[in-house]
mmCIF file of C-alpha atoms in Angstrom:
data_model
loop_
_atom_site.group_PDB
_atom_site.id
_atom_site.type_symbol
_atom_site.label_atom_id
_atom_site.label_comp_id
_atom_site.label_asym_id
_atom_site.label_seq_id
_atom_site.Cartn_x
_atom_site.Cartn_y
_atom_site.Cartn_z
ATOM 1 C CA UNK A 1 -117.751 -41.556 78.628
ATOM 2 C CA UNK A 2 -119.309 -44.952 78.179
ATOM 3 C CA UNK A 3 -118.854 -47.408 81.007
ATOM 4 C CA UNK A 4 -120.256 -50.502 82.694
ATOM 5 C CA UNK A 5 -120.293 -51.166 86.420
ATOM 6 C CA UNK A 6 -120.742 -54.654 87.826
ATOM 7 C CA UNK A 7 -121.012 -55.920 91.352
ATOM 8 C CA UNK A 8 -117.804 -57.119 92.903
ATOM 9 C CA UNK A 9 -117.262 -60.826 93.286
ATOM 10 C CA UNK A 10 -116.822 -63.525 93.984
ATOM 11 C CA UNK A 11 -120.430 -64.512 94.353
ATOM 12 C CA UNK A 12 -120.613 -67.810 96.207
ATOM 13 C CA UNK A 13 -123.813 -69.834 96.047
ATOM 14 C CA UNK A 14 -125.027 -73.327 96.740
ATOM 15 C CA UNK A 15 -126.458 -75.384 93.911
ATOM 16 C CA UNK A 16 -130.117 -74.517 93.118
ATOM 17 C CA UNK A 17 -129.841 -71.066 94.714
ATOM 18 C CA UNK A 18 -131.150 -67.922 92.995
ATOM 19 C CA UNK A 19 -128.586 -65.773 91.241
ATOM 20 C CA UNK A 20 -128.517 -62.032 90.654
ATOM 21 C CA UNK A 21 -125.504 -60.177 89.300
ATOM 22 C CA UNK A 22 -126.033 -56.445 89.104
ATOM 23 C CA UNK A 23 -124.962 -54.386 86.117
ATOM 24 C CA UNK A 24 -125.487 -50.694 85.443
ATOM 25 C CA UNK A 25 -124.242 -48.642 82.554
ATOM 26 C CA UNK A 26 -123.488 -45.124 81.437
ATOM 27 C CA UNK A 27 -123.718 -44.376 77.752
ATOM 28 C CA UNK A 28 -124.254 -41.602 75.267
ATOM 29 C CA UNK A 29 -126.962 -42.745 72.942
ATOM 30 C CA UNK A 30 -128.808 -46.052 72.994
ATOM 31 C CA UNK A 31 -126.533 -49.009 73.550
ATOM 32 C CA UNK A 32 -127.049 -52.683 72.992
ATOM 33 C CA UNK A 33 -126.364 -54.673 76.161
ATOM 34 C CA UNK A 34 -124.782 -58.071 76.600
ATOM 35 C CA UNK A 35 -123.763 -60.678 79.106
ATOM 36 C CA UNK A 36 -120.714 -62.759 78.269
ATOM 37 C CA UNK A 37 -119.412 -65.748 80.205
ATOM 38 C CA UNK A 38 -115.824 -66.913 80.476
ATOM 39 C CA UNK A 39 -115.022 -70.426 81.666
ATOM 40 C CA UNK A 40 -111.529 -71.176 82.978
ATOM 41 C CA UNK A 41 -108.930 -71.210 80.222
ATOM 42 C CA UNK A 42 -111.385 -70.186 77.550
ATOM 43 C CA UNK A 43 -112.426 -67.101 75.626
ATOM 44 C CA UNK A 44 -115.713 -65.275 76.006
ATOM 45 C CA UNK A 45 -119.067 -66.702 75.012
ATOM 46 C CA UNK A 46 -122.115 -64.573 74.423
ATOM 47 C CA UNK A 47 -124.726 -65.591 76.989
ATOM 48 C CA UNK A 48 -127.542 -63.211 76.091
ATOM 49 C CA UNK A 49 -128.245 -59.801 74.644
ATOM 50 C CA UNK A 50 -130.841 -57.033 74.426
ATOM 51 C CA UNK A 51 -130.803 -54.325 71.822
ATOM 52 C CA UNK A 52 -133.463 -51.895 73.037
ATOM 53 C CA UNK A 53 -135.256 -50.773 76.174
ATOM 54 C CA UNK A 54 -137.559 -53.341 77.830
ATOM 55 C CA UNK A 55 -136.111 -56.194 75.769
ATOM 56 C CA UNK A 56 -135.457 -59.349 77.758
ATOM 57 C CA UNK A 57 -132.536 -61.527 76.761
ATOM 58 C CA UNK A 58 -132.576 -65.152 77.837
ATOM 59 C CA UNK A 59 -130.487 -68.265 77.358
ATOM 60 C CA UNK A 60 -129.772 -71.459 79.317
ATOM 61 C CA UNK A 61 -132.045 -70.336 82.168
ATOM 62 C CA UNK A 62 -130.343 -66.934 82.477
ATOM 63 C CA UNK A 63 -132.338 -63.759 81.934
ATOM 64 C CA UNK A 64 -131.680 -60.025 81.874
ATOM 65 C CA UNK A 65 -134.000 -57.119 81.090
ATOM 66 C CA UNK A 66 -132.844 -53.852 79.533
ATOM 67 C CA UNK A 67 -134.061 -51.132 81.915
ATOM 68 C CA UNK A 68 -133.522 -47.727 80.404
ATOM 69 C CA UNK A 69 -135.032 -45.840 83.335
ATOM 70 C CA UNK A 70 -132.543 -47.341 85.786
ATOM 71 C CA UNK A 71 -129.760 -47.887 83.201
ATOM 72 C CA UNK A 72 -129.472 -51.466 84.343
ATOM 73 C CA UNK A 73 -129.166 -54.959 82.901
ATOM 74 C CA UNK A 74 -129.082 -57.337 85.862
ATOM 75 C CA UNK A 75 -128.412 -61.017 85.234
ATOM 76 C CA UNK A 76 -130.648 -63.564 86.963
ATOM 77 C CA UNK A 77 -131.063 -67.312 87.116
ATOM 78 C CA UNK A 78 -133.605 -69.152 89.187
ATOM 79 C CA UNK A 79 -131.524 -72.205 90.057
ATOM 80 C CA UNK A 80 -127.762 -72.274 89.524
ATOM 81 C CA UNK A 81 -125.722 -75.389 88.863
ATOM 82 C CA UNK A 82 -122.103 -76.202 89.626
ATOM 83 C CA UNK A 83 -121.429 -75.981 85.892
ATOM 84 C CA UNK A 84 -122.430 -72.291 85.965
ATOM 85 C CA UNK A 85 -119.243 -71.470 87.871
ATOM 86 C CA UNK A 86 -117.438 -68.956 85.658
ATOM 87 C CA UNK A 87 -116.736 -65.246 85.272
ATOM 88 C CA UNK A 88 -119.616 -63.168 83.938
ATOM 89 C CA UNK A 89 -119.082 -59.909 82.062
ATOM 90 C CA UNK A 90 -121.662 -57.252 81.358
ATOM 91 C CA UNK A 91 -120.937 -55.213 78.233
ATOM 92 C CA UNK A 92 -122.383 -52.540 75.989
ATOM 93 C CA UNK A 93 -121.964 -51.571 72.380
ATOM 94 C CA UNK A 94 -122.934 -48.286 70.862
ATOM 95 C CA UNK A 95 -122.775 -49.799 67.427
ATOM 96 C CA UNK A 96 -119.533 -47.932 66.959
ATOM 97 C CA UNK A 97 -118.498 -50.601 64.593
ATOM 98 C CA UNK A 98 -117.752 -53.611 66.777
ATOM 99 C CA UNK A 99 -116.328 -52.067 69.933
ATOM 100 C CA UNK A 100 -117.544 -53.604 73.189
ATOM 101 C CA UNK A 101 -117.149 -51.853 76.541
ATOM 102 C CA UNK A 102 -116.923 -54.380 79.347
ATOM 103 C CA UNK A 103 -117.504 -54.326 83.062
ATOM 104 C CA UNK A 104 -114.853 -55.735 85.366
ATOM 105 C CA UNK A 105 -116.422 -59.164 85.550
ATOM 106 C CA UNK A 106 -118.035 -61.078 88.411
ATOM 107 C CA UNK A 107 -116.781 -64.496 89.407
ATOM 108 C CA UNK A 108 -119.508 -66.968 90.322
ATOM 109 C CA UNK A 109 -118.667 -70.013 92.420
ATOM 110 C CA UNK A 110 -121.374 -72.644 92.852
ATOM 111 C CA UNK A 111 -120.833 -75.430 95.349
ATOM 112 C CA UNK A 112 -122.705 -78.765 95.402
ATOM 113 C CA UNK B 1 -117.979 -74.536 61.216
ATOM 114 C CA UNK B 2 -114.658 -73.961 62.947
ATOM 115 C CA UNK B 3 -114.515 -71.238 65.569
ATOM 116 C CA UNK B 4 -112.062 -68.383 65.940
ATOM 117 C CA UNK B 5 -108.541 -69.674 66.293
ATOM 118 C CA UNK B 6 -105.614 -67.875 67.832
ATOM 119 C CA UNK B 7 -101.975 -68.800 67.711
ATOM 120 C CA UNK B 8 -99.925 -69.289 69.678
ATOM 121 C CA UNK B 9 -101.929 -70.038 72.810
ATOM 122 C CA UNK B 10 -99.061 -69.225 75.142
ATOM 123 C CA UNK B 11 -96.033 -67.026 74.688
ATOM 124 C CA UNK B 12 -93.182 -65.945 76.927
ATOM 125 C CA UNK B 13 -91.056 -62.955 75.962
ATOM 126 C CA UNK B 14 -88.608 -60.635 77.667
ATOM 127 C CA UNK B 15 -88.792 -56.871 78.012
ATOM 128 C CA UNK B 16 -87.788 -54.990 74.906
ATOM 129 C CA UNK B 17 -88.674 -57.783 72.518
ATOM 130 C CA UNK B 18 -91.510 -57.662 70.042
ATOM 131 C CA UNK B 19 -94.275 -60.181 69.493
ATOM 132 C CA UNK B 20 -96.810 -61.044 66.792
ATOM 133 C CA UNK B 21 -100.093 -62.757 67.565
ATOM 134 C CA UNK B 22 -102.322 -64.309 64.956
ATOM 135 C CA UNK B 23 -106.086 -64.654 64.661
ATOM 136 C CA UNK B 24 -108.087 -66.634 62.107
ATOM 137 C CA UNK B 25 -111.750 -65.616 62.092
ATOM 138 C CA UNK B 26 -114.714 -67.838 61.444
ATOM 139 C CA UNK B 27 -115.067 -68.532 57.736
ATOM 140 C CA UNK B 28 -117.047 -65.734 56.097
ATOM 141 C CA UNK B 29 -116.470 -63.251 58.897
ATOM 142 C CA UNK B 30 -114.892 -60.023 57.742
ATOM 143 C CA UNK B 31 -114.586 -58.022 60.948
ATOM 144 C CA UNK B 32 -111.871 -58.815 63.467
ATOM 145 C CA UNK B 33 -111.464 -57.078 66.825
ATOM 146 C CA UNK B 34 -108.723 -57.397 69.419
ATOM 147 C CA UNK B 35 -109.027 -57.019 73.192
ATOM 148 C CA UNK B 36 -106.527 -57.075 76.026
ATOM 149 C CA UNK B 37 -107.544 -58.718 79.298
ATOM 150 C CA UNK B 38 -105.589 -58.066 82.492
ATOM 151 C CA UNK B 39 -106.508 -58.493 86.159
ATOM 152 C CA UNK B 40 -106.003 -54.788 86.797
ATOM 153 C CA UNK B 41 -107.619 -53.165 83.763
ATOM 154 C CA UNK B 42 -110.081 -55.864 82.773
ATOM 155 C CA UNK B 43 -111.094 -56.195 79.135
ATOM 156 C CA UNK B 44 -110.052 -53.312 76.946
ATOM 157 C CA UNK B 45 -110.631 -52.777 73.243
ATOM 158 C CA UNK B 46 -107.477 -52.524 71.150
ATOM 159 C CA UNK B 47 -108.652 -52.164 67.549
ATOM 160 C CA UNK B 48 -111.011 -53.461 64.897
ATOM 161 C CA UNK B 49 -110.343 -54.306 61.278
ATOM 162 C CA UNK B 50 -112.731 -54.744 58.396
ATOM 163 C CA UNK B 51 -111.725 -55.454 54.823
ATOM 164 C CA UNK B 52 -108.067 -54.867 55.640
ATOM 165 C CA UNK B 53 -108.770 -51.401 57.097
ATOM 166 C CA UNK B 54 -108.523 -50.344 60.709
ATOM 167 C CA UNK B 55 -111.873 -48.753 61.499
ATOM 168 C CA UNK B 56 -111.678 -48.234 65.214
ATOM 169 C CA UNK B 57 -108.874 -47.975 67.729
ATOM 170 C CA UNK B 58 -108.768 -48.039 71.503
ATOM 171 C CA UNK B 59 -106.594 -46.006 73.801
ATOM 172 C CA UNK B 60 -103.308 -47.885 73.549
ATOM 173 C CA UNK B 61 -99.830 -46.608 72.717
ATOM 174 C CA UNK B 62 -98.415 -46.862 69.233
ATOM 175 C CA UNK B 63 -96.398 -49.926 70.254
ATOM 176 C CA UNK B 64 -99.596 -51.858 69.644
ATOM 177 C CA UNK B 65 -100.417 -52.304 65.990
ATOM 178 C CA UNK B 66 -102.318 -54.674 63.821
ATOM 179 C CA UNK B 67 -103.247 -55.589 60.321
ATOM 180 C CA UNK B 68 -105.726 -57.673 58.415
ATOM 181 C CA UNK B 69 -105.093 -59.706 55.311
ATOM 182 C CA UNK B 70 -107.315 -60.230 52.291
ATOM 183 C CA UNK B 71 -108.522 -63.562 53.703
ATOM 184 C CA UNK B 72 -109.645 -61.697 56.877
ATOM 185 C CA UNK B 73 -106.944 -63.246 59.030
ATOM 186 C CA UNK B 74 -105.474 -60.700 61.390
ATOM 187 C CA UNK B 75 -102.263 -60.176 63.274
ATOM 188 C CA UNK B 76 -101.400 -57.863 66.096
ATOM 189 C CA UNK B 77 -97.915 -56.764 66.961
ATOM 190 C CA UNK B 78 -96.512 -55.351 70.157
ATOM 191 C CA UNK B 79 -93.081 -53.804 69.956
ATOM 192 C CA UNK B 80 -90.676 -52.998 72.772
ATOM 193 C CA UNK B 81 -92.521 -55.173 75.243
ATOM 194 C CA UNK B 82 -93.055 -53.976 78.800
ATOM 195 C CA UNK B 83 -93.892 -55.995 81.892
ATOM 196 C CA UNK B 84 -97.359 -54.445 81.873
ATOM 197 C CA UNK B 85 -98.099 -55.964 78.481
ATOM 198 C CA UNK B 86 -98.506 -59.360 80.135
ATOM 199 C CA UNK B 87 -102.110 -60.233 79.440
ATOM 200 C CA UNK B 88 -104.566 -62.478 77.689
ATOM 201 C CA UNK B 89 -105.112 -61.138 74.175
ATOM 202 C CA UNK B 90 -108.502 -62.027 72.760
ATOM 203 C CA UNK B 91 -109.576 -61.867 69.170
ATOM 204 C CA UNK B 92 -113.206 -61.723 68.082
ATOM 205 C CA UNK B 93 -114.762 -61.983 64.663
ATOM 206 C CA UNK B 94 -118.165 -61.013 63.322
ATOM 207 C CA UNK B 95 -119.999 -61.462 60.078
ATOM 208 C CA UNK B 96 -120.306 -58.031 58.527
ATOM 209 C CA UNK B 97 -119.362 -55.395 61.038
ATOM 210 C CA UNK B 98 -121.637 -52.805 59.506
ATOM 211 C CA UNK B 99 -121.636 -49.389 61.090
ATOM 212 C CA UNK B 100 -124.685 -48.500 63.185
ATOM 213 C CA UNK B 101 -125.653 -52.106 63.622
ATOM 214 C CA UNK B 102 -124.492 -54.871 65.872
ATOM 215 C CA UNK B 103 -123.292 -58.233 64.669
ATOM 216 C CA UNK B 104 -122.529 -60.852 67.270
ATOM 217 C CA UNK B 105 -118.856 -61.207 68.011
ATOM 218 C CA UNK B 106 -117.399 -64.666 68.464
ATOM 219 C CA UNK B 107 -114.298 -64.835 70.621
ATOM 220 C CA UNK B 108 -111.276 -67.057 70.306
ATOM 221 C CA UNK B 109 -109.595 -68.737 73.288
ATOM 222 C CA UNK B 110 -106.925 -66.055 73.496
ATOM 223 C CA UNK B 111 -103.153 -65.887 73.537
ATOM 224 C CA UNK B 112 -101.588 -65.703 76.990
ATOM 225 C CA UNK B 113 -98.543 -63.417 76.762
ATOM 226 C CA UNK B 114 -96.089 -63.305 79.637
ATOM 227 C CA UNK B 115 -93.368 -60.656 79.604
ATOM 228 C CA UNK B 116 -90.384 -61.312 81.882
#
């Protein structure tokens, strides 16, 4: 079946540290890949996306590259801020209408 | 443009009762999807509606149902509530929802359902 695996959290970093959150996927076909972010008490916001192999999604200093050979879509940011503290979800869609398959989420805690 | 709105934001019910949750998509969006979020199971797809038709359904029992109205607003219903139905229910809308293409989904803030 189709699935997404994310690294366990929480990830605890100091402000300005480098962030990597690992994400790998299993899918039949060629999925689109996404990172969503959820702030406390809120719904999900799309952070970035990539729709084909070697695409790089980027937004607000976050980046992720669609690696077909390693079936990965790791999230990175060069310098995190306290305001980045949230739960990050990796997800895929096989364009089966609008169904998203999510990973379990990784909580990021950034301290000043 | 207003975002996706969900009502109510919080709900407390007892086992055996039924509940109806409402979702108003972004104006012009015709596809509405529902997801259940729990600490144990994470985010799971419930169903998706487009033009008042259910096009896709996740692996949930028949107690979970939904519908979409002609104005694209959607409701989901859970009958005979169980303790395990306690969750955050998220609604997402997208513009067209065409098959074999992806249209960005915009999520609402969710309805927090607690079953006692």
